[in-house]
N, CA, C and O atoms as a MOPAC input file, in Angstrom:
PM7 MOZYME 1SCF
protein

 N      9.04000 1  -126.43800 1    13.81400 1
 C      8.02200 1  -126.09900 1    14.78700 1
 C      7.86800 1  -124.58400 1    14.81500 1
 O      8.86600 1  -123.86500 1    14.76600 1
 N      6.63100 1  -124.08300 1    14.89500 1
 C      6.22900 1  -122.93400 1    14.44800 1
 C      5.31300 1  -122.53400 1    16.04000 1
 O      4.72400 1  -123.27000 1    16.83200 1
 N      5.53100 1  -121.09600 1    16.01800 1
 C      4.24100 1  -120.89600 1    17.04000 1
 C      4.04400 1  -119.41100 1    16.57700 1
 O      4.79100 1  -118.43200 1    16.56500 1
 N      2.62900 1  -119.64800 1    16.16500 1
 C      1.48700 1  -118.45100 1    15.71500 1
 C      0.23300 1  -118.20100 1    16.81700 1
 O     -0.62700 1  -118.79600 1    17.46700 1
 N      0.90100 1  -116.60000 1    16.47300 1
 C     -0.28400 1  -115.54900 1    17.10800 1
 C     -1.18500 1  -115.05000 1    16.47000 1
 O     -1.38500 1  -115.29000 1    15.27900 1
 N     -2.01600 1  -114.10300 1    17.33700 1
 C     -3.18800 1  -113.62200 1    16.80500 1
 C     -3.36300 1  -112.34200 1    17.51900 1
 O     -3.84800 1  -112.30500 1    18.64900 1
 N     -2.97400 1  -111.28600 1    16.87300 1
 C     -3.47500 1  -110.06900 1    17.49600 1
 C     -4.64900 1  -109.33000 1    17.11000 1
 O     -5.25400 1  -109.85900 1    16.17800 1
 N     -5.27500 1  -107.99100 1    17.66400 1
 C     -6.00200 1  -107.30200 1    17.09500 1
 C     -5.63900 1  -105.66900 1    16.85400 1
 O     -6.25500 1  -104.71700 1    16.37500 1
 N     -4.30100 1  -105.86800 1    17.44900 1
 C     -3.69700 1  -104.19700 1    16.60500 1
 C     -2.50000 1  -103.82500 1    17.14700 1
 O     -2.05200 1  -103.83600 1    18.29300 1
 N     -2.17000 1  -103.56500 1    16.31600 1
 C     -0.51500 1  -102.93800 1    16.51200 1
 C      0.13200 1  -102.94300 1    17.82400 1
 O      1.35800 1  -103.04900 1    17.84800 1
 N     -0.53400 1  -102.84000 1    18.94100 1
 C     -0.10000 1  -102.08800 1    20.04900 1
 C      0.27900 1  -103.83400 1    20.92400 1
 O      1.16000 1  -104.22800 1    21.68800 1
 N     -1.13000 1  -104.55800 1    20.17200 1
 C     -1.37300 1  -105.80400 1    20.61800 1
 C     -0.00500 1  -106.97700 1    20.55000 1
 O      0.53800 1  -107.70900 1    21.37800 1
 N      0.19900 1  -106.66200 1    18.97500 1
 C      1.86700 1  -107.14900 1    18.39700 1
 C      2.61900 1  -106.64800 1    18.83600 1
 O      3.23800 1  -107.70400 1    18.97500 1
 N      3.10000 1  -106.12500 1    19.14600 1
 C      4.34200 1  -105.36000 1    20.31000 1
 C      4.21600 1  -105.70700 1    21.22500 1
 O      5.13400 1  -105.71400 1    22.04400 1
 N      3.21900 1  -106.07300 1    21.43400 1
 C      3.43200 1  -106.91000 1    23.60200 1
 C      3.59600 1  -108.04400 1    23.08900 1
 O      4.62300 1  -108.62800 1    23.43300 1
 N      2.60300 1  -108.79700 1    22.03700 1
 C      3.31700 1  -110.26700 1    22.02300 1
 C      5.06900 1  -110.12500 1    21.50400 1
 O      5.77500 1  -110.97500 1    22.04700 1
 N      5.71500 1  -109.30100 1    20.67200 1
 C      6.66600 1  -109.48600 1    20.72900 1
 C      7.30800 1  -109.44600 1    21.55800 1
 O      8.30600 1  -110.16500 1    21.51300 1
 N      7.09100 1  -108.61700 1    22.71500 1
 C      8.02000 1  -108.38600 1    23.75900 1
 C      8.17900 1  -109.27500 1    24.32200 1
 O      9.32800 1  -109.58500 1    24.63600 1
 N      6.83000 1  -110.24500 1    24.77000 1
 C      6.91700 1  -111.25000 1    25.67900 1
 C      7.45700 1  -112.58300 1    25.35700 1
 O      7.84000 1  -113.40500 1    26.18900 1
 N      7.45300 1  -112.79200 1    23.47500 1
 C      7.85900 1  -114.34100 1    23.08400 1
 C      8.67400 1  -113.79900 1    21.88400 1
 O      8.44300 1  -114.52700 1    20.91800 1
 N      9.31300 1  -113.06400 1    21.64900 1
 C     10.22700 1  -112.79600 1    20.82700 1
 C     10.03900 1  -112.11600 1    19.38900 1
 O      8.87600 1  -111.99700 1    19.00200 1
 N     10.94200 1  -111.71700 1    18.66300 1
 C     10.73100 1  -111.26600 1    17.54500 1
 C     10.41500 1  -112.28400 1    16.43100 1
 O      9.75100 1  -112.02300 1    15.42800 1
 N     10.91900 1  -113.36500 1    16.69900 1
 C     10.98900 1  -114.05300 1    15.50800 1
 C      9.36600 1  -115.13900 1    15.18200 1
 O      9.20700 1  -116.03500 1    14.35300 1
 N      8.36700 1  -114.56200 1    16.23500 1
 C      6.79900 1  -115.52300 1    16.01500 1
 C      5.99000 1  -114.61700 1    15.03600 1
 O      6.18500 1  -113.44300 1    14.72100 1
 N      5.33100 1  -115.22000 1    14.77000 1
 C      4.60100 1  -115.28400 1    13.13900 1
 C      2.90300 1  -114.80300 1    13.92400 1
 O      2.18100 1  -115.54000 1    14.59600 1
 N      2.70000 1  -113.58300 1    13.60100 1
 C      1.26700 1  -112.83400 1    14.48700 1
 C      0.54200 1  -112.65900 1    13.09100 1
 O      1.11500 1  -112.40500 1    12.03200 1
 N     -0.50600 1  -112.79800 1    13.23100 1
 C     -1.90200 1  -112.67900 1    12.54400 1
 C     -2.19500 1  -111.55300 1    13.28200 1
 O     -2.11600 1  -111.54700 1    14.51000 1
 N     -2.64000 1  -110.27600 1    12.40400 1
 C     -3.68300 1  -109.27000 1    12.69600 1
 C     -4.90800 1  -109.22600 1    12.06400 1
 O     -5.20900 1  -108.83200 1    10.93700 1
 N     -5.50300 1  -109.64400 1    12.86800 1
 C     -7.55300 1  -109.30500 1    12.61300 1
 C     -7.99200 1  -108.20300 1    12.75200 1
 O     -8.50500 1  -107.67900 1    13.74200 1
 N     -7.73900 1  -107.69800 1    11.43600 1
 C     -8.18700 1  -106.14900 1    11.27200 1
 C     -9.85400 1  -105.78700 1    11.37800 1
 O    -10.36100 1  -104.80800 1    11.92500 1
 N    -10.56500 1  -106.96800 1    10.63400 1
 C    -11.82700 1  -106.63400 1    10.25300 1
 C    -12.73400 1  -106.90400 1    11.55000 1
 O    -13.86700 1  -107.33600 1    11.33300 1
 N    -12.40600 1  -106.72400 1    12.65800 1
 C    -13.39400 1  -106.51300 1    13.99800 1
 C    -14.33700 1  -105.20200 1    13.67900 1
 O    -13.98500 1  -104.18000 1    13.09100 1
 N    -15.69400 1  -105.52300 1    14.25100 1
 C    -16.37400 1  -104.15400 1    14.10000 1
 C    -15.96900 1  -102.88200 1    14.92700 1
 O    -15.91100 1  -103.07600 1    16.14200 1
 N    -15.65300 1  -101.51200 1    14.45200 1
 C    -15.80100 1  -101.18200 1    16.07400 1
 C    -17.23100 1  -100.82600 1    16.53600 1
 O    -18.27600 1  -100.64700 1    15.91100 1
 N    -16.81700 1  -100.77400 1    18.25300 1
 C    -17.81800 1  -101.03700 1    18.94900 1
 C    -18.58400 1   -99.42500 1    18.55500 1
 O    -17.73800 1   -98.70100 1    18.03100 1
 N    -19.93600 1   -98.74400 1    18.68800 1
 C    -20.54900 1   -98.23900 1    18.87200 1
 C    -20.97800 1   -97.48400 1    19.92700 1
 O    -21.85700 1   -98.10200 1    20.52700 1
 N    -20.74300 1   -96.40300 1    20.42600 1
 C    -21.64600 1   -95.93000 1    21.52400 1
 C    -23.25300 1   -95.33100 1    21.51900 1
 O    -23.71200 1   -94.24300 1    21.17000 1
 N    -23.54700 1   -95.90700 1    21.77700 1
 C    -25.52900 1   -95.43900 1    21.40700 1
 C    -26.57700 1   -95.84900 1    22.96500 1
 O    -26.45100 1   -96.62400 1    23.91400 1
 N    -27.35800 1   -95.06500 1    22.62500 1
 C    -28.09600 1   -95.18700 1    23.79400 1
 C    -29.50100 1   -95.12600 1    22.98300 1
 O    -29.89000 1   -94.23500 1    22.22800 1
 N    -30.37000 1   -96.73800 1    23.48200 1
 C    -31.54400 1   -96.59600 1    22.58600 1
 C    -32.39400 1   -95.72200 1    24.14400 1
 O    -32.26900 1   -96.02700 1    25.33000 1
 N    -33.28700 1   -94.51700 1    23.46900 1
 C    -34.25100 1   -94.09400 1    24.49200 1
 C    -35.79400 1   -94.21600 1    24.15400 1
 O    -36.68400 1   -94.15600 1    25.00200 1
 N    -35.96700 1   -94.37900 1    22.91500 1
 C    -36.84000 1   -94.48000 1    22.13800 1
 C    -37.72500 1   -96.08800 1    22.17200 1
 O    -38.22300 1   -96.78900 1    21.29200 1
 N    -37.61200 1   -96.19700 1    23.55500 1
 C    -38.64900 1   -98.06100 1    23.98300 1
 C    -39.88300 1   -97.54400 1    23.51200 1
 O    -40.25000 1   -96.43900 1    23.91000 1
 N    -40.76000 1   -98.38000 1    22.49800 1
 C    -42.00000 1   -98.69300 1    22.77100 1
 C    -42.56300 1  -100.09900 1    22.77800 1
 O    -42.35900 1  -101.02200 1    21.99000 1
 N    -43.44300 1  -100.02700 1    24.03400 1
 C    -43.79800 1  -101.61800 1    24.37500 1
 C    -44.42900 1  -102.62400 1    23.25400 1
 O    -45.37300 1  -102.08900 1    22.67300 1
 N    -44.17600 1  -103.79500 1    22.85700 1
 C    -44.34400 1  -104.71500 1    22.04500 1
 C    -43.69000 1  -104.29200 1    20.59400 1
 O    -44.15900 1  -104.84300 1    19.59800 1
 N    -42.50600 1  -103.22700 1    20.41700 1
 C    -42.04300 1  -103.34900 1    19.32600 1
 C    -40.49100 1  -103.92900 1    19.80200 1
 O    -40.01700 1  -103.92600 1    20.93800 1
 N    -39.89100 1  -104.41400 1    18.55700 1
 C    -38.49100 1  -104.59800 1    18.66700 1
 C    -37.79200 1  -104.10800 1    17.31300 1
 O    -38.33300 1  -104.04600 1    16.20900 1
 N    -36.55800 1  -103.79600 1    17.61300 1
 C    -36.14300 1  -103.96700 1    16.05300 1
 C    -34.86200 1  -104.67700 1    15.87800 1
 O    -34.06800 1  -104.72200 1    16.81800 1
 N    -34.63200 1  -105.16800 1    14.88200 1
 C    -33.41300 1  -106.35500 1    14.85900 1
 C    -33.15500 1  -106.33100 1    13.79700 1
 O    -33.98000 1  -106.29800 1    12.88400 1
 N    -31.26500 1  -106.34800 1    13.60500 1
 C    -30.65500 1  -106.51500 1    12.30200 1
 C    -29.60200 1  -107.23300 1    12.45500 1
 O    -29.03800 1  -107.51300 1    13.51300 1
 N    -29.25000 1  -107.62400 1    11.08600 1
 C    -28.15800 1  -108.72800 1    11.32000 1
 C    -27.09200 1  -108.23000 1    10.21900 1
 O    -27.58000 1  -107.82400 1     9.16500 1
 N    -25.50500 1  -108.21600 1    10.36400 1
 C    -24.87900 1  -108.03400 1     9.41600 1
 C    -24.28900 1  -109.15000 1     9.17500 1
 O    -23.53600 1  -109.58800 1    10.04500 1
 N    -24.48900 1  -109.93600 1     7.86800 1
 C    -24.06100 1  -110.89200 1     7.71800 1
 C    -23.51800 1  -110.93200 1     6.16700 1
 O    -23.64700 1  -110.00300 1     5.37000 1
 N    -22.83300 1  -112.29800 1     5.87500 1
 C    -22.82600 1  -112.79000 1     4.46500 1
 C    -24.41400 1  -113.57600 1     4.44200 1
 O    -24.81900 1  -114.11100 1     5.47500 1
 N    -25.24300 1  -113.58700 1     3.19100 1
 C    -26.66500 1  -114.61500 1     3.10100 1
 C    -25.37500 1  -115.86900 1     2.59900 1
 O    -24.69400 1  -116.03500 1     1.58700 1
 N    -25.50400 1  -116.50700 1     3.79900 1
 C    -25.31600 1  -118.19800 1     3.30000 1
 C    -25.72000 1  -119.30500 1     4.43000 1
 O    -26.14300 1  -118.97200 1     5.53700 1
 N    -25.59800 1  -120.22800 1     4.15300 1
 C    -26.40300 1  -121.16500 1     5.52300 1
 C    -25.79700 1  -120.61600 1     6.35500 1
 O    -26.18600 1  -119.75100 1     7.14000 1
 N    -24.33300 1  -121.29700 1     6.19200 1
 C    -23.56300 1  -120.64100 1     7.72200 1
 C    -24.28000 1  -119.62500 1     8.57400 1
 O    -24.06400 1  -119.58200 1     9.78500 1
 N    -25.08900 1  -118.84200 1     8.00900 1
 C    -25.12600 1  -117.84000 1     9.41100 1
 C    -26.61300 1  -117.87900 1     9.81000 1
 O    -27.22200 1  -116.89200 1    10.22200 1
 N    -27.10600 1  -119.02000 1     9.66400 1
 C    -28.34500 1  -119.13000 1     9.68700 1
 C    -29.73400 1  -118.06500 1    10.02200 1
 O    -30.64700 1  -118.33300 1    10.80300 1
 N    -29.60100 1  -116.86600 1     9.23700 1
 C    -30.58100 1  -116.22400 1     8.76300 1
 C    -31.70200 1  -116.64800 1     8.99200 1
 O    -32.44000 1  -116.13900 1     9.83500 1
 N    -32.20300 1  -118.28200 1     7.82400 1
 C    -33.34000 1  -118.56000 1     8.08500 1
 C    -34.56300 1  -119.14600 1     9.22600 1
 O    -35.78000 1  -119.31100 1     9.30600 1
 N    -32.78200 1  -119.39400 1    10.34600 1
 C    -33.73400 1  -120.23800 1    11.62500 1
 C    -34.32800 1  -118.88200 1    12.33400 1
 O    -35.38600 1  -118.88900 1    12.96400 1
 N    -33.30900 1  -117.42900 1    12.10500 1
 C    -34.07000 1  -116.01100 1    12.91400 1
 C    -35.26100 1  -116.11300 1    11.94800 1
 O    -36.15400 1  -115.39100 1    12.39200 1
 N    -35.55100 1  -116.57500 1    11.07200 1
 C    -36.84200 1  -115.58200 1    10.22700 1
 C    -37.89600 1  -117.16200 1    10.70900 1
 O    -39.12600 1  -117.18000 1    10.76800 1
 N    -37.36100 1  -117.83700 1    10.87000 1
 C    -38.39600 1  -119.25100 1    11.60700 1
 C    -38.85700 1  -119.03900 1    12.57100 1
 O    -40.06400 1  -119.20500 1    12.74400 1
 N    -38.14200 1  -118.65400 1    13.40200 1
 C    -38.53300 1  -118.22400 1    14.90200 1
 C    -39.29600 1  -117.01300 1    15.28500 1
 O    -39.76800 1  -116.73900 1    16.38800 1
 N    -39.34600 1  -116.18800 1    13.93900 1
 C    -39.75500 1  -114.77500 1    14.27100 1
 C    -40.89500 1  -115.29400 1    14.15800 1
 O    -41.52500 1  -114.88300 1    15.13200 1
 N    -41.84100 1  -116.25700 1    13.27000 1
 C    -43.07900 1  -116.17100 1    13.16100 1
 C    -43.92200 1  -116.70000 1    14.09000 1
 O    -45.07600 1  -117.03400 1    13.82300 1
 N    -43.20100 1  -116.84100 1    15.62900 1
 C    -43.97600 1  -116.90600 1    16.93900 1
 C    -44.05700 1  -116.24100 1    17.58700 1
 O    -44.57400 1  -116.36300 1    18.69700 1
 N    -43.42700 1  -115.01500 1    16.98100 1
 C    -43.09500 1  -113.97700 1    18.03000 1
 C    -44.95400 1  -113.24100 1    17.71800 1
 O    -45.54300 1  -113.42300 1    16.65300 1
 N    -45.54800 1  -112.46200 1    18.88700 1
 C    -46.62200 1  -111.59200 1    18.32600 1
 C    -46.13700 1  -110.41000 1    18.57200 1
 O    -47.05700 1  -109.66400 1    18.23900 1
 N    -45.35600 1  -109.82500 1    18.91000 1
 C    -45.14200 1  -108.10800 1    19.25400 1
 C    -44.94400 1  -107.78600 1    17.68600 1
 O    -45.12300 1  -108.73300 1    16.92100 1
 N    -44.55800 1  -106.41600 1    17.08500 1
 C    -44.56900 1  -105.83900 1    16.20400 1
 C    -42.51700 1  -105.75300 1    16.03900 1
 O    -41.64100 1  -105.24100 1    16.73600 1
 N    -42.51500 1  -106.40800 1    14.97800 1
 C    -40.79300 1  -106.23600 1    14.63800 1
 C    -40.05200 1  -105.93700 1    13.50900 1
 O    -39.84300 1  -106.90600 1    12.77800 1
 N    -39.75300 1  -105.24400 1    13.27800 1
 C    -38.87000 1  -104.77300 1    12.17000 1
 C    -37.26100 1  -105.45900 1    12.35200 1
 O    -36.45000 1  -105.10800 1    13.20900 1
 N    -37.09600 1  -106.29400 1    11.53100 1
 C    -35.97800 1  -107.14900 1    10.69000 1
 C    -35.10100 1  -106.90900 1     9.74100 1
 O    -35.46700 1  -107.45100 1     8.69800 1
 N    -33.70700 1  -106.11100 1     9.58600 1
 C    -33.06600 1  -105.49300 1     8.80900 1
 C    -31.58700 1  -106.69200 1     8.44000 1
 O    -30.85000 1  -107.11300 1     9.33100 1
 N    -31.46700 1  -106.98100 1     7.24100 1
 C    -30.62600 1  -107.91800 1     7.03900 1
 C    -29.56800 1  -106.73000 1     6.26800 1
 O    -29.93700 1  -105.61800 1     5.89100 1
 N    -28.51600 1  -107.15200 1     6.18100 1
 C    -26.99900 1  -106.26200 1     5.82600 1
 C    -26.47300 1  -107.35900 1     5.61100 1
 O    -26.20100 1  -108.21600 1     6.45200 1
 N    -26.20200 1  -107.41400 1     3.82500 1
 C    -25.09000 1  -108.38200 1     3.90300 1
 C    -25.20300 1  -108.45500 1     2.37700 1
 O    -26.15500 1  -108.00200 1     1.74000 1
 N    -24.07900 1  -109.10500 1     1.82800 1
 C    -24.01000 1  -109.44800 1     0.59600 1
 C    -24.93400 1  -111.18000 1     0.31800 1
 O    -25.40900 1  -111.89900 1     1.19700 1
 N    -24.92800 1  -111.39000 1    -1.01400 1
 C    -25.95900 1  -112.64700 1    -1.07500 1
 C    -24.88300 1  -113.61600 1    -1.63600 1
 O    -24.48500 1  -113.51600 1    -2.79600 1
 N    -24.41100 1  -114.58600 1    -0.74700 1
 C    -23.14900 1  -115.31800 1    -1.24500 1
 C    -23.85700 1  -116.95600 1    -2.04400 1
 O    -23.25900 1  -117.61200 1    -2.89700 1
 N    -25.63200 1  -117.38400 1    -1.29300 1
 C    -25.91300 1  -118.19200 1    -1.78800 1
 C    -27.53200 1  -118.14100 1    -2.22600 1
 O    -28.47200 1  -118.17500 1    -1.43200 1
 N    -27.61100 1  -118.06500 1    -3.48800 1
 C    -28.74600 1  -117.98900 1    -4.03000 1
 C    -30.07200 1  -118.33600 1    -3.67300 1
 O    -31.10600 1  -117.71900 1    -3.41800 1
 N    -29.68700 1  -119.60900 1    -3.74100 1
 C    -30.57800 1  -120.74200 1    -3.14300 1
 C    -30.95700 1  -120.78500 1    -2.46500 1
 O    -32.10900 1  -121.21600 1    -2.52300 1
 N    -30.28000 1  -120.30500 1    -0.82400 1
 C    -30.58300 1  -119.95800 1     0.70300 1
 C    -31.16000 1  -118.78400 1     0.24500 1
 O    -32.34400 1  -119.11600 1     0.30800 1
 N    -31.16100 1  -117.78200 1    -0.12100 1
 C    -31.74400 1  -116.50600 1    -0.04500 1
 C    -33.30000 1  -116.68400 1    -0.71000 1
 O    -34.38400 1  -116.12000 1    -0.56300 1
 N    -32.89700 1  -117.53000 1    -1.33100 1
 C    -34.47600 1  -117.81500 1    -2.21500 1
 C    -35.35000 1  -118.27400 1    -0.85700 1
 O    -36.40500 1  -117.69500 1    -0.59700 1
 N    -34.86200 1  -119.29900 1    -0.05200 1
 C    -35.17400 1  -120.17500 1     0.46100 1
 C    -35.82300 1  -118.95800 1     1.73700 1
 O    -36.66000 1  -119.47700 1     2.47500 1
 N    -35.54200 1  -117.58200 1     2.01200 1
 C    -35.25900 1  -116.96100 1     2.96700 1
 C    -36.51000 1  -116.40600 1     2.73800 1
 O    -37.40700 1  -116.28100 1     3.57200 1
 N    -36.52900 1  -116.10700 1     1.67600 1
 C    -37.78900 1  -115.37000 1     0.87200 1
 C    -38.91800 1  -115.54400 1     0.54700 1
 O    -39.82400 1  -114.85100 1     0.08400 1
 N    -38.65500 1  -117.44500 1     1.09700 1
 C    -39.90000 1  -118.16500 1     0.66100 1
 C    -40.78800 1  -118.06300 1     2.64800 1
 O    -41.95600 1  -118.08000 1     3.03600 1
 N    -39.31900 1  -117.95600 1     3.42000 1
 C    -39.85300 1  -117.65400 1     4.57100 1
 C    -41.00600 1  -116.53400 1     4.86000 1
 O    -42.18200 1  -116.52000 1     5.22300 1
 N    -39.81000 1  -115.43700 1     4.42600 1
 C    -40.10900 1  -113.88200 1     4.83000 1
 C    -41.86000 1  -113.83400 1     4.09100 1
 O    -42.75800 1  -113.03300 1     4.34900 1
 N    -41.86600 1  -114.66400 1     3.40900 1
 C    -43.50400 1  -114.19700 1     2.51300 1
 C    -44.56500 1  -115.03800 1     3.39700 1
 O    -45.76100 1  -115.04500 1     3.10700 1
 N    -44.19500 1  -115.53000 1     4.16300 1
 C    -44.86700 1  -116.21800 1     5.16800 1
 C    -45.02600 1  -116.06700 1     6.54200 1
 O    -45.47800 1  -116.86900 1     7.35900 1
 N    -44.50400 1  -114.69800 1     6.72600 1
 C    -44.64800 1  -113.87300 1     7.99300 1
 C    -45.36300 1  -113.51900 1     8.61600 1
 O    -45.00300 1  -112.34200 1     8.62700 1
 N    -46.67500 1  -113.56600 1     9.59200 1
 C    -47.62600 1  -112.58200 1     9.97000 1
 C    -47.06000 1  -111.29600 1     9.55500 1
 O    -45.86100 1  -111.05400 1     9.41700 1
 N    -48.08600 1  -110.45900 1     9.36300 1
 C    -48.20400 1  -108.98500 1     9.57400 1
 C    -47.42000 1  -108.19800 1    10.24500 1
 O    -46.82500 1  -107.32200 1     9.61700 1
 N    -47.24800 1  -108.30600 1    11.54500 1
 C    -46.42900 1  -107.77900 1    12.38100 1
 C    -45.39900 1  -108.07700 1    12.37400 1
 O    -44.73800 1  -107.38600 1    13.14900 1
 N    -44.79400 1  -108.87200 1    11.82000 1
 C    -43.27100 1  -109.23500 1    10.87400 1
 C    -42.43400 1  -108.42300 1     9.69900 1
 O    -42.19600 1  -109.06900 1     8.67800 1
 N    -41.92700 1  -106.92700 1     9.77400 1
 C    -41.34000 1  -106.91100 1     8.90300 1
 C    -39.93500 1  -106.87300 1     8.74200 1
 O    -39.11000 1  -106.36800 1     9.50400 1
 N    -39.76200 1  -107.42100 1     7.74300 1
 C    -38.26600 1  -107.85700 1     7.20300 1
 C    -37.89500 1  -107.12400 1     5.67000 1
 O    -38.67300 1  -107.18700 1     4.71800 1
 N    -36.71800 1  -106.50500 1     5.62900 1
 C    -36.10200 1  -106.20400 1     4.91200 1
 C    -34.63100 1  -106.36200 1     4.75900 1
 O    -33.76600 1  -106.26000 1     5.62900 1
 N    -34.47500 1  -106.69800 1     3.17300 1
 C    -32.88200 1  -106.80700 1     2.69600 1
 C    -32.47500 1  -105.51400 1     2.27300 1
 O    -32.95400 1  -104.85300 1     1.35300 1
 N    -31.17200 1  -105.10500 1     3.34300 1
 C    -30.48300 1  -104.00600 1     2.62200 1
 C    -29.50600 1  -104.12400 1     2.07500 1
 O    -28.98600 1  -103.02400 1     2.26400 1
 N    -28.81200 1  -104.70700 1     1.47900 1
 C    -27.51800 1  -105.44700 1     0.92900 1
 C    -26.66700 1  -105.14300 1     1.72000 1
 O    -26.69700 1  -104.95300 1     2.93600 1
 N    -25.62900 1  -105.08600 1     0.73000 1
 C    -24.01500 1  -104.81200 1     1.58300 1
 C    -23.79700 1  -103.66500 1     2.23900 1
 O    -24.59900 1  -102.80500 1     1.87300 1
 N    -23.15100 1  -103.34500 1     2.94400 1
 C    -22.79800 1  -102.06000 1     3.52900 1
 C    -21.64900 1  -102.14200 1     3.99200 1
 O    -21.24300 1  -103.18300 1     4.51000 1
 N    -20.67800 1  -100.68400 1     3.85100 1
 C    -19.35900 1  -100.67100 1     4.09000 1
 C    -18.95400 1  -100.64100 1     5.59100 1
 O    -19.37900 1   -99.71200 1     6.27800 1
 N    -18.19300 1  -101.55400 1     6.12500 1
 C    -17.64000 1  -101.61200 1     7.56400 1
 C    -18.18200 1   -99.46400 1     8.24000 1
 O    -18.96500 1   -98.93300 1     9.02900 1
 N    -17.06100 1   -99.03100 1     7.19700 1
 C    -17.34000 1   -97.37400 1     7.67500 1
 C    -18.66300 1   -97.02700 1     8.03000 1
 O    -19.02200 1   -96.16800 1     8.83500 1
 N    -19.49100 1   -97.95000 1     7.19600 1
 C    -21.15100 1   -97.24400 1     7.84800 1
 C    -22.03500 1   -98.06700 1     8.31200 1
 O    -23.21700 1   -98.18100 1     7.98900 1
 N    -21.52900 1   -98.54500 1     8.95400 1
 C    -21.86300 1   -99.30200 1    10.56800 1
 C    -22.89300 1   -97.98100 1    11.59000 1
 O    -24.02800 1   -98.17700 1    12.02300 1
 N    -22.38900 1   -97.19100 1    11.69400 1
 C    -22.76600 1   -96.48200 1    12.58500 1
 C    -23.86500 1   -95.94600 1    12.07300 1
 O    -24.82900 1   -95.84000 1    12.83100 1
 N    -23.99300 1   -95.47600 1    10.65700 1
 C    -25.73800 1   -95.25100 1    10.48400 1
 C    -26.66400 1   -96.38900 1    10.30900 1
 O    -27.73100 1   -96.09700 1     9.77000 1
 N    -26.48700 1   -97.63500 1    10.65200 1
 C    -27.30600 1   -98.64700 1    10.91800 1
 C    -27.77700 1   -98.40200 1    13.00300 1
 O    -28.88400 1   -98.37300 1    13.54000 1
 N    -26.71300 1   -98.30700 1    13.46600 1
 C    -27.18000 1   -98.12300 1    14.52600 1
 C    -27.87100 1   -96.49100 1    15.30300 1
 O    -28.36300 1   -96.38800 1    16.42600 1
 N    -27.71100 1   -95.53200 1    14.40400 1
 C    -28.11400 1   -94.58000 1    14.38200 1
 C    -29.40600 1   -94.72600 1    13.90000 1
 O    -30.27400 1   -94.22300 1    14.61300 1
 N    -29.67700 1   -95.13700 1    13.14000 1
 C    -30.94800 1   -95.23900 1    12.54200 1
 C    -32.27000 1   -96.63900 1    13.97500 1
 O    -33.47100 1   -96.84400 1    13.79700 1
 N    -31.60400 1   -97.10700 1    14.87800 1
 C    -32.54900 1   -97.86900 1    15.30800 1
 C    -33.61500 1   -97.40200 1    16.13800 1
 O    -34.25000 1   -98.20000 1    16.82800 1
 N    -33.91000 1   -95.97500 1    16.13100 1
 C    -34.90600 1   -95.69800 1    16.97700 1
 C    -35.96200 1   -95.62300 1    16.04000 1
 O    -37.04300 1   -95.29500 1    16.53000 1
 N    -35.93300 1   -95.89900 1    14.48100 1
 C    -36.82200 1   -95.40000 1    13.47300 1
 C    -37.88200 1   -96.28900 1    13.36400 1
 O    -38.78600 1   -96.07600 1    12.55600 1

């Protein structure tokens, strides 16, 4: 009989040890984003902008946001971040995105490194 933890950093594993012993088996989840401090000031009425960092595979269903966008009428800019894990879905994404009103735009920026996180959110007043 085994009992496993789950921390999120060093400081985190040291209290669970303290409290249930040395000898439990802790998982550290390193790859959390960190959080961001930003302040959008830059509102203009009927725009939005929206990005997603993801893997492209069903799982993260990409294509039901790009389904839904095409009821939206305000003006939106759509930024995808992610590597392309399934072909097929991405095709499938593409067959969406080309079927967008006008005021729909969407773009793939591929992968991007955890470290530059922050010029994605730096960049959202653009």
């Amino acid at each position: 009989y085994y009992n496993y933890y789950h921390s999120t950093d060093k400081n985190e594993t040291l209290h669970l040890r303290n409290i249930f012993g040395s000898n439990i088996k802790i998982f550290t989840i390193d790859n959390i984003p960190t959080l961001h401090d930003f302040k959008y000031t830059n509102k203009i009425s009927n725009h939005l902008n929206l990005f997603t960092i993801a893997i492209i595979s069903p799982m993260k269903n990409i294509d039901k946001i790009l389904l839904s966008l095409k009821f939206c009428k305000s003006e939106i800019k759509y930024e995808i971040y992610g590597p392309i894990k399934d072909n097929k879905y991405w095709e499938r994404c593409q067959n969406i995105i080309a079927d967008l009103p006008q005021n729909i735009k969407v773009f793939m920026k591929g992968s991007i490194e955890p470290n530059d996180l922050s010029l994605i959110y730096s960049n959202l007043e653009d």
